[in-house]
Structures are given as structure tokens and as C-alpha cells.
C-alpha positions as a printed Julia matrix, in Angstrom:
150×3 Matrix{Float64}:
 49.11  -51.36   5.77
 48.25  -47.98   7.48
 50.96  -45.53   6.89
 49.85  -42.37   8.57
 46.78  -40.47  10.04
 45.26  -38.05   7.57
 42.02  -36.78   9.14
 40.88  -36.52  12.82
 37.44  -35.23  14.03
 37.04  -32.45  16.46
 33.51  -32.19  17.79
 32.32  -28.51  17.99
 29.2   -26.6   18.74
 29.33  -24.14  16.08
 31.47  -24.5   13.01
 31.92  -20.77  12.07
 33.1   -20.12  15.65
 35.28  -23.05  15.7
 36.76  -22.22  12.34
 37.51  -18.6   13.74
 39.08  -20.06  16.87
 41.43  -22.57  15.08
 42.52  -20.17  12.46
 42.55  -16.62  14.13
 43.77  -17.86  17.63
 45.63  -21.1   16.92
 47.01  -20.03  13.55
 45.83  -23.05  11.66
 44.78  -22.72   7.97
 41.27  -23.49   6.42
 41.53  -26.61   4.16
 38.08  -27.1    3.22
 34.66  -25.26   3.76
 31.94  -26.64   1.69
 28.45  -28.06   1.72
 28.45  -31.85   0.68
 25.65  -32.16  -1.86
 22.59  -30.02  -2.08
 21.1   -29.43   1.38
 23.94  -31.79   2.77
 26.21  -31.47   5.68
 28.8   -28.73   6.05
 32.43  -29.93   5.78
 34.97  -27.78   7.42
 38.67  -28.89   7.86
 41.68  -26.87   9.25
 45.27  -27.89   9.69
 48.68  -26.72  10.64
 50.42  -24.91   7.81
 53.47  -27.04   7.91
 51.64  -30.4    8.14
 49.52  -30.73   5.03
 49.01  -34.47   5.42
 46.86  -34.01   8.6
 43.72  -32.15   8.84
 40.99  -31.6   11.62
 37.27  -31.98  10.65
 35.33  -29.46  12.71
 32.07  -31.52  13.08
 28.76  -30.49  14.77
 27.07  -33.54  16.27
 24.03  -34.6   14.33
 22.83  -36.3   11.22
 24.11  -37.86   9.05
 26.95  -38.97  11.38
 24.9   -39.54  14.46
 21.18  -39.81  15.57
 19.52  -36.72  17.12
 19.45  -38.3   20.61
 23.17  -39.24  20.56
 23.76  -35.66  19.03
 21.99  -33.88  22.0
 24.04  -36.22  24.4
 27.31  -35.26  22.62
 26.58  -31.54  22.63
 26.07  -31.71  26.32
 29.39  -33.41  26.78
 31.15  -30.99  24.55
 29.68  -27.93  26.49
 30.51  -29.5   29.82
 34.12  -29.73  28.77
 34.83  -33.22  29.21
 36.13  -34.12  25.7
 39.82  -34.05  25.15
 40.77  -33.6   21.46
 44.45  -33.91  21.23
 47.77  -32.33  21.5
 49.63  -29.38  19.74
 53.34  -29.33  19.87
 55.29  -26.13  20.13
 59.01  -25.16  20.37
 58.29  -22.92  23.33
 55.33  -23.64  25.53
 55.61  -20.57  27.69
 55.74  -18.19  24.77
 52.87  -19.89  23.07
 50.89  -19.83  26.28
 51.54  -16.1   26.72
 50.44  -15.47  23.01
 47.24  -17.54  23.25
 46.36  -16.12  26.64
 46.55  -12.66  25.25
 44.15  -13.75  22.45
 41.73  -14.86  25.12
 42.19  -18.6   24.96
 41.24  -20.21  28.15
 43.92  -22.27  29.87
 43.03  -24.86  32.41
 46.63  -25.27  33.35
 49.58  -23.11  32.97
 52.84  -24.52  31.47
 54.32  -27.17  33.88
 57.18  -29.53  33.59
 56.11  -33.23  32.8
 58.27  -36.28  32.16
 57.53  -35.93  28.49
 57.9   -32.16  28.08
 56.51  -28.84  29.11
 52.77  -28.87  28.92
 49.9   -26.44  29.28
 46.24  -27.33  28.87
 43.6   -25.24  27.09
 40.05  -25.2   25.93
 38.67  -24.31  22.42
 35.65  -22.14  22.15
 33.32  -25.23  22.41
 34.88  -26.51  25.58
 37.01  -29.36  24.41
 40.57  -29.45  25.97
 43.97  -29.89  24.32
 47.52  -30.25  25.39
 50.05  -27.67  24.39
 53.39  -29.49  24.52
 56.94  -28.64  24.15
 58.21  -32.2   24.01
 61.62  -33.36  25.38
 63.83  -35.53  23.17
 63.57  -38.21  25.77
 61.6   -38.9   28.96
 62.8   -36.99  32.08
 62.23  -39.74  34.81
 63.21  -37.23  37.59
 59.77  -35.71  37.16
 57.16  -37.81  38.99
 54.24  -39.02  36.79
 51.67  -38.41  39.7
 52.58  -34.68  39.12
 50.67  -35.0   35.75
 47.43  -35.55  37.44
 45.15  -32.73  38.41
């Protein structure tokens, strides 16, 4: 039986730059930063300080996880900004939006009310997009779902 998610992959173009983005701007902590075996791949994970059971692996597309052709295609998709990589919850979306904006984080959408909470959308330094969400305790069905598109 699966009991919880422990690791998720975030595809990045540069691990050093991504590590700095996630730690210095988003405030996550480094969990691992090592080379696996002699001449092996670099393994970098980060996570929220209050959530030790879940880490994000910052992975650059390429061997040994994918062939060179697929890696080239994946890097193009990352750079184009079409990959969504998840959602970060916050107690105050507007305040966190302002804090991150002041640090130079690129927002695609400012905070807006959605049926599930207040949400802003930002990109990491590689181009992947994320939801920054202040969730409601329950759905607010007075907010139309079609307002969530765009």
C-alpha cells in the first residue's frame, strides 16, 4: 500500500541555478547535493523546512535517465515554459506574491480568487510554472470555474 509521496522530479536546465532559485527565493532547504558514484550524475534535492517527508529532485534531462535525443526535446520544452511542476501552498498568497516579486520571481498571473482558493502562477528560473495557492477550507462555488482558464 502506498502511504505518501516522498520525492517528485522537477526538470531544470541548470542545477546550480535551480538550487539557488528554490533556496534563496522560495526559501526551501537543500536536502542532498552529491555526485552518485565516480563520474556519475549529480543528485540535488530540496524541500520545505516543515515538510521533511517530501523532497523535490532538481534534474537536468539527460543520461542516465533519458537518451540524448529525448533530453534535447525535454530541454526545449522546459525553456519554452510549457511544463507545470506543481503547487506550493501559502497562508497569504498576496503577501507571498509581493515577497517573491520583490526577489525577481516572474509571475504569469497575479493572485486571483479561484473556487479552491487564491492563486498566483509563477515560473522558476528554468521556465517551469507553479501555482502559489492559499487554499480555502472548502470550494467556493460562487466563483465560476471558467474564470480559472487563461
